[in-house]
PDB file of C-alpha atoms in Angstrom:
ATOM      1  CA  MET C  14      -6.654  33.293  19.135  1.00 46.00           C
ATOM      2  CA  ASN C  15      -5.135  30.548  16.933  1.00 46.00           C
ATOM      3  CA  GLU C  16      -1.963  30.893  14.800  1.00 46.00           C
ATOM      4  CA  THR C  17      -3.143  29.091  12.133  1.00 45.00           C
ATOM      5  CA  MET C  18      -6.495  31.434  12.202  1.00 44.00           C
ATOM      6  CA  VAL C  19      -6.711  34.176  10.119  1.00 43.00           C
ATOM      7  CA  GLY C  20      -7.273  37.718  12.270  1.00 42.00           C
ATOM      8  CA  TYR C  21     -11.760  37.458  11.515  1.00 39.00           C
ATOM      9  CA  ALA C  22     -14.089  35.941  14.650  1.00 45.00           C
ATOM     10  CA  ASN C  23     -15.092  33.471  12.040  1.00 42.00           C
ATOM     11  CA  ALA C  24     -12.010  31.934  10.334  1.00 38.00           C
ATOM     12  CA  THR C  25     -11.452  28.829   9.932  1.00 38.00           C
ATOM     13  CA  PRO C  26      -7.766  27.024  10.016  1.00 41.00           C
ATOM     14  CA  VAL C  27      -5.057  27.879   7.487  1.00 39.00           C
ATOM     15  CA  SER C  28      -3.671  24.462   6.287  1.00 60.00           C
ATOM     16  CA  GLU C  29      -0.620  24.379   5.142  1.00 76.00           C
ATOM     17  CA  GLN C  30      -0.686  21.824   2.625  1.00 86.00           C
ATOM     18  CA  ARG C  31       2.218  20.095   0.163  1.00 92.00           C
ATOM     19  CA  TYR C  32       1.095  19.546  -3.024  1.00 94.00           C
ATOM     20  CA  ALA C  33       2.781  16.556  -5.144  1.00 93.00           C
ATOM     21  CA  GLY C  34       4.209  17.103  -8.226  1.00 91.00           C
ATOM     22  CA  PHE C  35       4.261  15.462 -11.188  1.00 92.00           C
ATOM     23  CA  TRP C  36       7.310  13.950 -10.818  1.00 94.00           C
ATOM     24  CA  MET C  37       5.241  11.836  -7.010  1.00 95.00           C
ATOM     25  CA  ARG C  38       2.128  11.135  -9.123  1.00 93.00           C
ATOM     26  CA  PHE C  39       3.680  10.140 -11.997  1.00 94.00           C
ATOM     27  CA  TRP C  40       6.329   7.235 -10.038  1.00 97.00           C
ATOM     28  CA  ALA C  41       2.894   6.364  -7.454  1.00 96.00           C
ATOM     29  CA  TYR C  42       0.276   6.052 -10.941  1.00 95.00           C
ATOM     30  CA  VAL C  43       3.400   4.324 -12.252  1.00 96.00           C
ATOM     31  CA  ILE C  44       3.941   1.604  -9.023  1.00 98.00           C
ATOM     32  CA  ASP C  45      -0.417   1.749  -9.253  1.00 97.00           C
ATOM     33  CA  ILE C  46       0.195   0.206 -12.906  1.00 96.00           C
ATOM     34  CA  VAL C  47       2.511  -2.960 -11.724  1.00 97.00           C
ATOM     35  CA  VAL C  48      -0.647  -3.310  -8.871  1.00 97.00           C
ATOM     36  CA  ILE C  49      -3.268  -3.135 -12.057  1.00 96.00           C
ATOM     37  CA  THR C  50      -1.364  -5.655 -14.091  1.00 94.00           C
ATOM     38  CA  SER C  51       0.137  -8.386 -12.255  1.00 95.00           C
ATOM     39  CA  LEU C  52      -4.521  -7.959 -10.513  1.00 94.00           C
ATOM     40  CA  ASN C  53      -5.545  -8.647 -13.527  1.00 92.00           C
ATOM     41  CA  GLY C  54      -2.941 -10.853 -14.879  1.00 90.00           C
ATOM     42  CA  ILE C  55      -4.374 -14.059 -11.775  1.00 91.00           C
ATOM     43  CA  LEU C  56      -8.168 -12.544 -12.555  1.00 90.00           C
ATOM     44  CA  LEU C  57      -7.858 -13.091 -16.682  1.00 84.00           C
ATOM     45  CA  SER C  58      -5.271 -16.011 -16.045  1.00 82.00           C
ATOM     46  CA  PRO C  59      -8.606 -18.440 -15.847  1.00 80.00           C
ATOM     47  CA  PHE C  60      -9.599 -16.667 -20.088  1.00 75.00           C
ATOM     48  CA  LYS C  61      -6.288 -18.232 -21.952  1.00 72.00           C
ATOM     49  CA  PHE C  62      -8.507 -21.953 -20.651  1.00 69.00           C
ATOM     50  CA  VAL C  63     -11.279 -21.111 -22.407  1.00 70.00           C
ATOM     51  CA  ASN C  64     -12.669 -21.205 -26.004  1.00 67.00           C
ATOM     52  CA  ASP C  65      -9.225 -22.915 -26.894  1.00 66.00           C
ATOM     53  CA  GLY C  66      -7.437 -19.619 -24.904  1.00 64.00           C
ATOM     54  CA  ILE C  67      -9.306 -16.786 -28.647  1.00 70.00           C
ATOM     55  CA  ALA C  68     -10.781 -14.401 -26.842  1.00 63.00           C
ATOM     56  CA  ILE C  69     -14.327 -14.290 -26.675  1.00 66.00           C
ATOM     57  CA  SER C  70     -16.146 -11.197 -27.821  1.00 65.00           C
ATOM     58  CA  VAL C  71     -19.193  -9.659 -26.772  1.00 67.00           C
ATOM     59  CA  GLY C  72     -19.749  -7.113 -29.879  1.00 69.00           C
ATOM     60  CA  ILE C  73     -17.109  -5.110 -30.373  1.00 76.00           C
ATOM     61  CA  TRP C  74     -15.817  -5.757 -26.998  1.00 78.00           C
ATOM     62  CA  THR C  75     -13.356  -8.857 -25.705  1.00 80.00           C
ATOM     63  CA  VAL C  76     -14.200  -9.653 -21.581  1.00 80.00           C
ATOM     64  CA  THR C  77     -10.801  -9.701 -20.286  1.00 82.00           C
ATOM     65  CA  GLY C  78     -10.752  -6.273 -22.093  1.00 84.00           C
ATOM     66  CA  ILE C  79     -14.607  -5.487 -19.907  1.00 88.00           C
ATOM     67  CA  VAL C  80     -12.453  -6.656 -17.445  1.00 89.00           C
ATOM     68  CA  SER C  81      -9.054  -5.244 -17.355  1.00 91.00           C
ATOM     69  CA  SER C  82     -11.356  -2.396 -17.478  1.00 91.00           C
ATOM     70  CA  ILE C  83     -13.846  -2.879 -14.818  1.00 93.00           C
ATOM     71  CA  VAL C  84     -10.322  -3.298 -12.930  1.00 94.00           C
ATOM     72  CA  TYR C  85      -8.587  -0.418 -13.225  1.00 93.00           C
ATOM     73  CA  PHE C  86     -11.462   2.598 -12.417  1.00 93.00           C
ATOM     74  CA  ALA C  87     -12.805   0.001  -9.905  1.00 95.00           C
ATOM     75  CA  TYR C  88      -9.056   0.148  -8.147  1.00 96.00           C
ATOM     76  CA  PHE C  89      -9.087   3.905  -8.173  1.00 95.00           C
ATOM     77  CA  LEU C  90     -12.767   4.606  -7.614  1.00 95.00           C
ATOM     78  CA  LEU C  91     -12.212   2.411  -4.542  1.00 96.00           C
ATOM     79  CA  MET C  92      -8.697   2.712  -3.219  1.00 96.00           C
ATOM     80  CA  THR C  93      -9.239   6.337  -3.260  1.00 95.00           C
ATOM     81  CA  LYS C  94     -12.503   6.417  -1.901  1.00 95.00           C
ATOM     82  CA  PHE C  95     -11.388   4.094   1.388  1.00 96.00           C
ATOM     83  CA  PHE C  96      -7.689   4.285   2.249  1.00 95.00           C
ATOM     84  CA  GLY C  97      -7.440   8.037   0.197  1.00 93.00           C
ATOM     85  CA  GLN C  98      -4.997   6.978  -1.724  1.00 95.00           C
ATOM     86  CA  THR C  99      -4.459   4.109  -4.106  1.00 96.00           C
ATOM     87  CA  ILE C 100      -0.889   1.663  -3.327  1.00 97.00           C
ATOM     88  CA  GLY C 101       2.004   3.459  -5.132  1.00 97.00           C
ATOM     89  CA  LYS C 102       0.561   7.335  -3.608  1.00 96.00           C
ATOM     90  CA  MET C 103       1.251   4.761  -0.236  1.00 97.00           C
ATOM     91  CA  VAL C 104       4.247   4.374  -1.195  1.00 97.00           C
ATOM     92  CA  LEU C 105       5.492   7.623  -1.766  1.00 96.00           C
ATOM     93  CA  GLY C 106       3.913   8.990   0.663  1.00 96.00           C
ATOM     94  CA  ILE C 107       1.129  11.321  -0.640  1.00 96.00           C
ATOM     95  CA  ARG C 108      -2.451  11.009  -1.208  1.00 95.00           C
ATOM     96  CA  VAL C 109      -6.345  12.776  -2.660  1.00 95.00           C
ATOM     97  CA  ILE C 110      -7.723  15.426  -0.892  1.00 94.00           C
ATOM     98  CA  ARG C 111     -10.941  17.651  -1.006  1.00 93.00           C
ATOM     99  CA  GLU C 112      -9.962  20.982  -1.836  1.00 91.00           C
ATOM    100  CA  ASP C 113     -12.189  22.258   1.174  1.00 90.00           C
ATOM    101  CA  GLU C 114     -10.636  19.411   3.442  1.00 88.00           C
ATOM    102  CA  GLU C 115     -13.964  17.455   4.152  1.00 92.00           C
ATOM    103  CA  PRO C 116     -14.237  13.375   3.702  1.00 93.00           C
ATOM    104  CA  LEU C 117     -13.690  12.631  -0.049  1.00 93.00           C
ATOM    105  CA  ARG C 118     -17.715  11.691  -1.279  1.00 94.00           C
ATOM    106  CA  TRP C 119     -18.229   9.469  -4.292  1.00 94.00           C
ATOM    107  CA  SER C 120     -19.196  11.753  -5.992  1.00 91.00           C
ATOM    108  CA  ASP C 121     -15.195  13.742  -6.147  1.00 91.00           C
ATOM    109  CA  LEU C 122     -14.513  10.337  -6.577  1.00 92.00           C
ATOM    110  CA  PHE C 123     -15.911   9.140  -9.751  1.00 92.00           C
ATOM    111  CA  PHE C 124     -14.852  12.841 -11.191  1.00 90.00           C
ATOM    112  CA  ARG C 125     -12.208  12.376 -10.261  1.00 91.00           C
ATOM    113  CA  GLU C 126     -10.483   8.692 -10.936  1.00 90.00           C
ATOM    114  CA  VAL C 127     -13.739   6.898 -13.286  1.00 90.00           C
ATOM    115  CA  ILE C 128     -14.820  10.430 -16.149  1.00 89.00           C
ATOM    116  CA  GLY C 129     -11.374  11.726 -15.487  1.00 85.00           C
ATOM    117  CA  ARG C 130      -9.147   9.018 -16.648  1.00 85.00           C
ATOM    118  CA  PHE C 131     -11.631   7.893 -18.412  1.00 86.00           C
ATOM    119  CA  ILE C 132     -11.741  11.235 -20.855  1.00 86.00           C
ATOM    120  CA  TYR C 133      -7.693  10.625 -20.610  1.00 83.00           C
ATOM    121  CA  ARG C 134      -7.924   6.573 -21.728  1.00 80.00           C
ATOM    122  CA  VAL C 135     -10.627   7.826 -24.473  1.00 82.00           C
ATOM    123  CA  PHE C 136      -8.720  10.958 -25.772  1.00 84.00           C
ATOM    124  CA  ASN C 137      -5.078  10.215 -25.817  1.00 78.00           C
ATOM    125  CA  PHE C 138      -3.630  13.100 -27.118  1.00 80.00           C
ATOM    126  CA  LEU C 139      -4.951  14.755 -24.187  1.00 78.00           C
ATOM    127  CA  MET C 140      -2.737  12.592 -22.217  1.00 78.00           C
ATOM    128  CA  ILE C 141      -0.237  15.967 -22.471  1.00 81.00           C
ATOM    129  CA  LEU C 142      -2.552  17.722 -20.141  1.00 80.00           C
ATOM    130  CA  TYR C 143      -0.593  16.049 -17.021  1.00 83.00           C
ATOM    131  CA  ILE C 144       1.947  17.888 -17.477  1.00 85.00           C
ATOM    132  CA  MET C 145      -0.449  21.105 -16.365  1.00 86.00           C
ATOM    133  CA  VAL C 146       0.072  19.246 -12.157  1.00 89.00           C
ATOM    134  CA  GLY C 147       3.560  20.275 -12.993  1.00 87.00           C
ATOM    135  CA  PHE C 148       2.160  24.156 -13.941  1.00 89.00           C
ATOM    136  CA  THR C 149      -0.425  24.749 -11.868  1.00 89.00           C
ATOM    137  CA  ASN C 150       0.130  26.715  -7.686  1.00 90.00           C
ATOM    138  CA  GLN C 151      -2.064  23.668  -6.106  1.00 92.00           C
ATOM    139  CA  LYS C 152      -1.002  21.572  -8.468  1.00 92.00           C
ATOM    140  CA  GLN C 153      -3.664  19.941 -10.439  1.00 91.00           C
ATOM    141  CA  GLY C 154      -4.562  17.791 -13.723  1.00 88.00           C
ATOM    142  CA  LEU C 155      -7.544  18.648 -14.976  1.00 86.00           C
ATOM    143  CA  HIS C 156      -9.607  15.399 -13.597  1.00 87.00           C
ATOM    144  CA  ASP C 157      -8.218  17.014 -10.664  1.00 90.00           C
ATOM    145  CA  MET C 158      -9.804  20.189 -10.920  1.00 88.00           C
ATOM    146  CA  PHE C 159     -13.360  18.624 -12.602  1.00 86.00           C
ATOM    147  CA  ALA C 160     -13.520  16.925  -8.866  1.00 90.00           C
ATOM    148  CA  ASN C 161     -12.671  20.214  -6.829  1.00 91.00           C
ATOM    149  CA  THR C 162      -9.527  17.940  -4.795  1.00 93.00           C
ATOM    150  CA  ARG C 163      -6.106  18.129  -4.772  1.00 94.00           C
ATOM    151  CA  VAL C 164      -2.763  15.155  -4.098  1.00 95.00           C
ATOM    152  CA  VAL C 165      -1.378  16.549  -0.282  1.00 95.00           C
ATOM    153  CA  TYR C 166       1.534  15.063   1.009  1.00 95.00           C
ATOM    154  CA  ASP C 167       0.453  12.557   4.543  1.00 88.00           C
ATOM    155  CA  ARG C 168       1.136  14.787   6.917  1.00 74.00           C
TER     156      ARG C 168
END
């Protein structure tokens, strides 16, 4: 029997994952914010030449605010879905996985990257909950718990 198997006939392999802690994830996020800010700078610079540089409003929101929010959420959602990691995570050698190590699903990532991040952004005082990553056994934030995901070191 394989040494990664537990002593039962229909046992599943036990993976030995190293979970990424608070500081690795923090620095990955900082890198991602630099990337997103750069993307927004490229995408939003034409708006400076429209309407004499005055922000175009759609109800209570500005067009640039809407576009920058879409870029923010789409970046995290699409990068994590297609690569399992954002550019910041790639640089630091960490990735997002499901708890059961199956491929990431859109529903997992929607809860993790859109709902979780939306909650943190709307209720700024909840940002303090990111500190949970440093104190949970599997280094999970609240958004990881919503989606049953983990952030681990790449092998």
